[in-house]
GROMACS .gro file of C-alpha atoms in nm:
model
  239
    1UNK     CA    1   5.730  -6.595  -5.484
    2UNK     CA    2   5.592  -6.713  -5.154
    3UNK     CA    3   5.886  -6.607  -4.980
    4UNK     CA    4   5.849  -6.251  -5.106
    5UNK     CA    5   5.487  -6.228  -5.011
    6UNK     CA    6   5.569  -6.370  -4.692
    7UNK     CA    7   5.820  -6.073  -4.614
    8UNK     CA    8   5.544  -5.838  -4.757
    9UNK     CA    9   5.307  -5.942  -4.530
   10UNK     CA   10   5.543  -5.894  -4.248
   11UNK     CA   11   5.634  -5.587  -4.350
   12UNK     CA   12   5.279  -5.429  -4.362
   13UNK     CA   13   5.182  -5.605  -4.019
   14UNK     CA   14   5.479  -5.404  -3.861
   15UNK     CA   15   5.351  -5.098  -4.021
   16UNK     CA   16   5.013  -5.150  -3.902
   17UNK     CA   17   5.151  -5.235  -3.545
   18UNK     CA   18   5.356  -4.892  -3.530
   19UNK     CA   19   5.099  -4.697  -3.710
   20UNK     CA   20   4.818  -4.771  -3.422
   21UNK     CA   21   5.128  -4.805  -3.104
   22UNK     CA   22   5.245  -4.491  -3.238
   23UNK     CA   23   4.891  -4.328  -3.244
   24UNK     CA   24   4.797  -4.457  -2.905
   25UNK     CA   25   5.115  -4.280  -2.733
   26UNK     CA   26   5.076  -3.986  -2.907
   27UNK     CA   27   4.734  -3.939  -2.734
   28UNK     CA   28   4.851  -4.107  -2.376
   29UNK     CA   29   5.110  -3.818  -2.399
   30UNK     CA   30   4.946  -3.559  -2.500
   31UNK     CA   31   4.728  -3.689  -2.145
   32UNK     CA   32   5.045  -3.672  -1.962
   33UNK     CA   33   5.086  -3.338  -2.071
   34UNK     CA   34   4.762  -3.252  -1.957
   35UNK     CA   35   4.787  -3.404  -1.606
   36UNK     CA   36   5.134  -3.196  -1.552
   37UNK     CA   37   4.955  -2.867  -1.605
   38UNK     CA   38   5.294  -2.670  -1.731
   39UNK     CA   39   5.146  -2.625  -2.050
   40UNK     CA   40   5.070  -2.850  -2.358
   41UNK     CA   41   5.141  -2.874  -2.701
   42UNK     CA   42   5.005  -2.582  -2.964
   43UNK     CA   43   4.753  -2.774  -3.081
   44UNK     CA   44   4.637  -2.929  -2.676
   45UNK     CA   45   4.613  -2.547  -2.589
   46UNK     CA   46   4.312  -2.493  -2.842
   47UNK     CA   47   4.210  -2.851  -2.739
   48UNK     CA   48   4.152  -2.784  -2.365
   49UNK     CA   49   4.064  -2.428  -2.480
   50UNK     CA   50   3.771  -2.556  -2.652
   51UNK     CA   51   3.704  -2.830  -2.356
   52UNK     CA   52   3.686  -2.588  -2.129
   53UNK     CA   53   3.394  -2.355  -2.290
   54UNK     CA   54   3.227  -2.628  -2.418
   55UNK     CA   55   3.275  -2.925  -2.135
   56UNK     CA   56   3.313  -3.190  -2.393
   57UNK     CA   57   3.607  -3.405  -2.311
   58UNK     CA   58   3.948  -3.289  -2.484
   59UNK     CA   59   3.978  -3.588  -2.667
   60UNK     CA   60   3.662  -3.572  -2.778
   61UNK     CA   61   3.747  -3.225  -2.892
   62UNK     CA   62   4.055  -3.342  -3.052
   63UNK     CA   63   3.832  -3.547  -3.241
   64UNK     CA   64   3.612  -3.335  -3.375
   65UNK     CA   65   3.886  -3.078  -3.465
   66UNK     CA   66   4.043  -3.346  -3.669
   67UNK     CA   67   3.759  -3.426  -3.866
   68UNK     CA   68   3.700  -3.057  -3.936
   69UNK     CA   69   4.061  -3.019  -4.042
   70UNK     CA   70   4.051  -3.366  -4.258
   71UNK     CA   71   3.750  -3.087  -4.441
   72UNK     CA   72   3.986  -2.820  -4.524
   73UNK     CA   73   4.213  -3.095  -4.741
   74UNK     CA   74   3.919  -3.081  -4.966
   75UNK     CA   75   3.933  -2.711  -5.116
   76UNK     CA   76   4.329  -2.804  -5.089
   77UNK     CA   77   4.329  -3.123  -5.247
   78UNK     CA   78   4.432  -3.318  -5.061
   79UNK     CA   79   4.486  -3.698  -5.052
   80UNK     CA   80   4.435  -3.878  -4.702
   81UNK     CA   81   4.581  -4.247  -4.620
   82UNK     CA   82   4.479  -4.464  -4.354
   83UNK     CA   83   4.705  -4.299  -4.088
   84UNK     CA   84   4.562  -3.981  -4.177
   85UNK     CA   85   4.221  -4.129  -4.079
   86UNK     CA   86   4.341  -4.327  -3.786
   87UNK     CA   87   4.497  -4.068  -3.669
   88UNK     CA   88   4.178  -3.820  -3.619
   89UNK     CA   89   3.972  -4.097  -3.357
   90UNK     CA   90   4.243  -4.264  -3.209
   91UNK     CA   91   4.453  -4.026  -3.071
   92UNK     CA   92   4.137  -3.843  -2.913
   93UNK     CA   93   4.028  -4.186  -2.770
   94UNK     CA   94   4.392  -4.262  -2.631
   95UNK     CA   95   4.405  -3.903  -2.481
   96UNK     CA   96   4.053  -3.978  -2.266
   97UNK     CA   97   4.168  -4.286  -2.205
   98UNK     CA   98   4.474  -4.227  -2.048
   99UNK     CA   99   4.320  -3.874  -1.812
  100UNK     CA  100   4.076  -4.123  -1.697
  101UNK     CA  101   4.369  -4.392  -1.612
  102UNK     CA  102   4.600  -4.101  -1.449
  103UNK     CA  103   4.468  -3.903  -1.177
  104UNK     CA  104   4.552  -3.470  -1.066
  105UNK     CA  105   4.922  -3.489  -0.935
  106UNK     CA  106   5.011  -3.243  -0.673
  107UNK     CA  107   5.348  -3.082  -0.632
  108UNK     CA  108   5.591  -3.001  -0.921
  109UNK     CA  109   5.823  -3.296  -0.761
  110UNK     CA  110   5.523  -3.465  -0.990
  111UNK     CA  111   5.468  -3.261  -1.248
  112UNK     CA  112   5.799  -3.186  -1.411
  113UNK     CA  113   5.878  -3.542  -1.435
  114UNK     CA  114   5.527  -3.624  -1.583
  115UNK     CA  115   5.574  -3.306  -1.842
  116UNK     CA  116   5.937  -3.461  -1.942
  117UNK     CA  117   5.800  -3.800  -2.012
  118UNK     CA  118   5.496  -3.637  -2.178
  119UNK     CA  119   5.721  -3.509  -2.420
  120UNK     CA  120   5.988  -3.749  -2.498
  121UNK     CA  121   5.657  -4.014  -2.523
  122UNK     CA  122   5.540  -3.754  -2.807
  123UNK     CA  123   5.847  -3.792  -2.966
  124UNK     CA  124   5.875  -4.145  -2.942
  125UNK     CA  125   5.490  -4.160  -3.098
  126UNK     CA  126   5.596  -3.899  -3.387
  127UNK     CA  127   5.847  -4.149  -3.531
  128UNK     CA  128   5.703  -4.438  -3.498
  129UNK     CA  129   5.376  -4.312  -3.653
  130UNK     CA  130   5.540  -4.136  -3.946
  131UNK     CA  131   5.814  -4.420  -4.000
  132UNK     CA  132   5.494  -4.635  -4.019
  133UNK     CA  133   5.443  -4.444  -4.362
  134UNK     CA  134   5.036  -4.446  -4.394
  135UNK     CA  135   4.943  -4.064  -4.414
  136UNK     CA  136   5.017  -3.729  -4.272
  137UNK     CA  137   4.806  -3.650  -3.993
  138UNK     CA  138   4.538  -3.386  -4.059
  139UNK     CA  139   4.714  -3.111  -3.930
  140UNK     CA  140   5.057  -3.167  -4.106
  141UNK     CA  141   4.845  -3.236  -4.463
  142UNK     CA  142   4.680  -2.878  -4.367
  143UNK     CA  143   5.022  -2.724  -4.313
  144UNK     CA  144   5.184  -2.916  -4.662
  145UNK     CA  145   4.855  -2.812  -4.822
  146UNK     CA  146   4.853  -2.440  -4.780
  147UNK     CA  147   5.234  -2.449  -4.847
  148UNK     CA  148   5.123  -2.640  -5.210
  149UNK     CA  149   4.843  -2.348  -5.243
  150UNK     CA  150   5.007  -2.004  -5.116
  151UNK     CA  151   5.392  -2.137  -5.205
  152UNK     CA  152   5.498  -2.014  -4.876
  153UNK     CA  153   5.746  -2.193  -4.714
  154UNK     CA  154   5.682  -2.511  -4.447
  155UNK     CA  155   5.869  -2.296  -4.163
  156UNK     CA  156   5.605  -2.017  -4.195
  157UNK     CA  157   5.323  -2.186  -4.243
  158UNK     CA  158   5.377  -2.410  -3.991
  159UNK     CA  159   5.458  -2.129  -3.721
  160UNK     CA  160   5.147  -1.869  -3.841
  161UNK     CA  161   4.930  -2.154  -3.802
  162UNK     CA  162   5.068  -2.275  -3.451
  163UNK     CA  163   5.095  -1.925  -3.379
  164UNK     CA  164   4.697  -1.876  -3.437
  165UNK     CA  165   4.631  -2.182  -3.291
  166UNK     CA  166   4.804  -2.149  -2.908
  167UNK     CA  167   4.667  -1.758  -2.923
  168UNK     CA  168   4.309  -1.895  -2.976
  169UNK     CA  169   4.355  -2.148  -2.736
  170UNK     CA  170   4.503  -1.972  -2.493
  171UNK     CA  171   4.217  -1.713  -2.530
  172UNK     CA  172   3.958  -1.993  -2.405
  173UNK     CA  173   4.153  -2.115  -2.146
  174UNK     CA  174   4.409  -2.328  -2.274
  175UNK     CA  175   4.715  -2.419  -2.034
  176UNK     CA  176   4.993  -2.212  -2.203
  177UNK     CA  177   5.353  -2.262  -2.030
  178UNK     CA  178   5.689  -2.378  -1.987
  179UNK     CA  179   5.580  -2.727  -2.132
  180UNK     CA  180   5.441  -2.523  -2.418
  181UNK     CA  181   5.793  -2.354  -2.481
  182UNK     CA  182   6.022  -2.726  -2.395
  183UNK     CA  183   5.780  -2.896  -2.652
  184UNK     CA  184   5.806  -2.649  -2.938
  185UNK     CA  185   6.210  -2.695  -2.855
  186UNK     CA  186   6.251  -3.055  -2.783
  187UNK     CA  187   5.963  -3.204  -3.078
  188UNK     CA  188   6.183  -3.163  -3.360
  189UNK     CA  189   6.470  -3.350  -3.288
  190UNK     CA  190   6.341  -3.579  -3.086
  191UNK     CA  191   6.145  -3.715  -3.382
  192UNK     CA  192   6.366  -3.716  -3.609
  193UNK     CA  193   6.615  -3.950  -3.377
  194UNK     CA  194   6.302  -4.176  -3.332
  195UNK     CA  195   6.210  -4.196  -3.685
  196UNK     CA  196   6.572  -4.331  -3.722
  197UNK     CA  197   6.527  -4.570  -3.491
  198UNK     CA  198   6.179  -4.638  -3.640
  199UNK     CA  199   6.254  -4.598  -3.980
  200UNK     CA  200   6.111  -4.978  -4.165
  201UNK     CA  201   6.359  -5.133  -4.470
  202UNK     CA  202   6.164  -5.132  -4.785
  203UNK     CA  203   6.068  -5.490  -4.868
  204UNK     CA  204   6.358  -5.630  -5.080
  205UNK     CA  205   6.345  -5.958  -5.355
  206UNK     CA  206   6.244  -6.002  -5.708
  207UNK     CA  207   5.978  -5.894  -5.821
  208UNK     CA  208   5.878  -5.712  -5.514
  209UNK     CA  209   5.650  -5.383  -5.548
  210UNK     CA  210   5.661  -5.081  -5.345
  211UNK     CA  211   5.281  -5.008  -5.254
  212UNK     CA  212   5.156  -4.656  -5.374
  213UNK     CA  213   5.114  -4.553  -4.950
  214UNK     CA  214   5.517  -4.589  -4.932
  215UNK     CA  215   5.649  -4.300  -5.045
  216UNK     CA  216   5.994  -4.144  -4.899
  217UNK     CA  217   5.973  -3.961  -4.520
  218UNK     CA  218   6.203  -3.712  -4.660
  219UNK     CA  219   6.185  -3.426  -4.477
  220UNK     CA  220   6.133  -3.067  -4.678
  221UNK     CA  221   6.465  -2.871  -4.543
  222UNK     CA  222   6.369  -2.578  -4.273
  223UNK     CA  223   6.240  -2.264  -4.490
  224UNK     CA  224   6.196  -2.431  -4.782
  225UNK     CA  225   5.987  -2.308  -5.075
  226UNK     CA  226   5.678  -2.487  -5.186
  227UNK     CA  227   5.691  -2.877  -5.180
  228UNK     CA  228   5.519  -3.137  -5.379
  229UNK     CA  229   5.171  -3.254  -5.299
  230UNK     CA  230   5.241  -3.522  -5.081
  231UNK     CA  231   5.149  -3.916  -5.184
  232UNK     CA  232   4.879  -4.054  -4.952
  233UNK     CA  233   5.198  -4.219  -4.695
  234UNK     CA  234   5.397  -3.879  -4.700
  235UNK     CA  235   5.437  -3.720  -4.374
  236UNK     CA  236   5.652  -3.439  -4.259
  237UNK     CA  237   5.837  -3.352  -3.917
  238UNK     CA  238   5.789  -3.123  -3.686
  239UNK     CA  239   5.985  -2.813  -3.795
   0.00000   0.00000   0.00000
């Protein structure tokens, strides 16, 4: 019996360590992003969209856009876990962190480098985050949400809600560009090769029980019809 609580604990402490790792890069490359200035992710175009007209920091921004999506799960239901929670302050915090730690670069011998490793960091974070198995992020809970609600597929909900968000971002003054177009490529399977790599065993021995915030990372297959209300631990990919 001790033995088995022993692994437990282990289990959940590595959880916990690439929940809040995973989080942390996630932001610091989303920065990295930002400091290459080739364009950012859909949702870091509305992010330094709405930086720019207000002059609150982005990650600040990100912060409060979080929150206000973490609302709309209400109306939809919605369950959030500890990731999903996590998620909405520290990536924001890692993001201001990391502009203030990296400094303008000049020249695209700079740049392009900085934009690759922005991106292959965000895939990195992405599985090691939603291995970690604590919650969607607010944005993907949105996205499974309105796919529970309006039973239209992930693949279009997904894209008429990245599609609205880069337009309105890019409308207040969001960096829209050729990192914009390699991310929306490159996301997808980059996470799901980390969250292979990622991926944790489910504790194993007599008597041992999976906690309810463990569910299965499946992955909803591209254009699928309406899924399940995800368990509080559920997360889905990029698609």
């Amino acid at each position: 019996m001790a033995r088995t609580t022993g692994r437990s604990t282990t289990h959940l402490t590595r959880r916990l360590v690439q929940l809040y790792v995973g989080l942390t890069l996630y932001g610091a490359s989303s920065a990295l992003l930002v400091r290459a200035e080739l364009g950012l992710e859909p949702w870091g175009v509305l992010h330094q969209g709405l930086a720019e007209l207000t002059g609150i920091s982005i990650g600040v921004v990100s912060i409060i856009i979080g929150a206000v999506v973490l609302l709309l799960w209400i109306p939809l239901r919605q369950r959030p876990g500890l990731g999903t929670v996590s998620n909405v302050f520290v990536v924001g915090l890692a993001m201001d962190g990391t502009l203030a730690a990296v400094g303008d670069l000049d020249g695209l011998g700079f740049r392009v480098p900085m934009m690759v490793l922005g991106i292959v960091l965000n895939g990195v974070a992405t599985g090691l985050y939603i291995a970690a198995r604590f919650g969607p992020g607010p944005r993907d809970g949105l996205m499974t949400g309105l796919n529970r609600v309006t039973g239209r597929s992930i693949r279009l909900v997904r894209t008429a809600i990245e599609v609205a968000v880069v337009v309105t971002g890019f409308l207040l003054g969001g960096s829209l560009g050729a990192g914009t177009v390699l991310y929306a490529l490159a996301i997808g399977p980059l996470a799901q090769f980390f969250l292979r790599i990622f991926a944790l065993p489910e504790p194993a021995g007599p008597g041992a029980v999976v906690a309810p915030d463990e569910p299965s990372t499946s992955v909803p297959p591209a254009g699928s019809g309406p899924v399940a209300d995800p368990a509080s631990g559920q997360a889905i990919l990029p698609q």
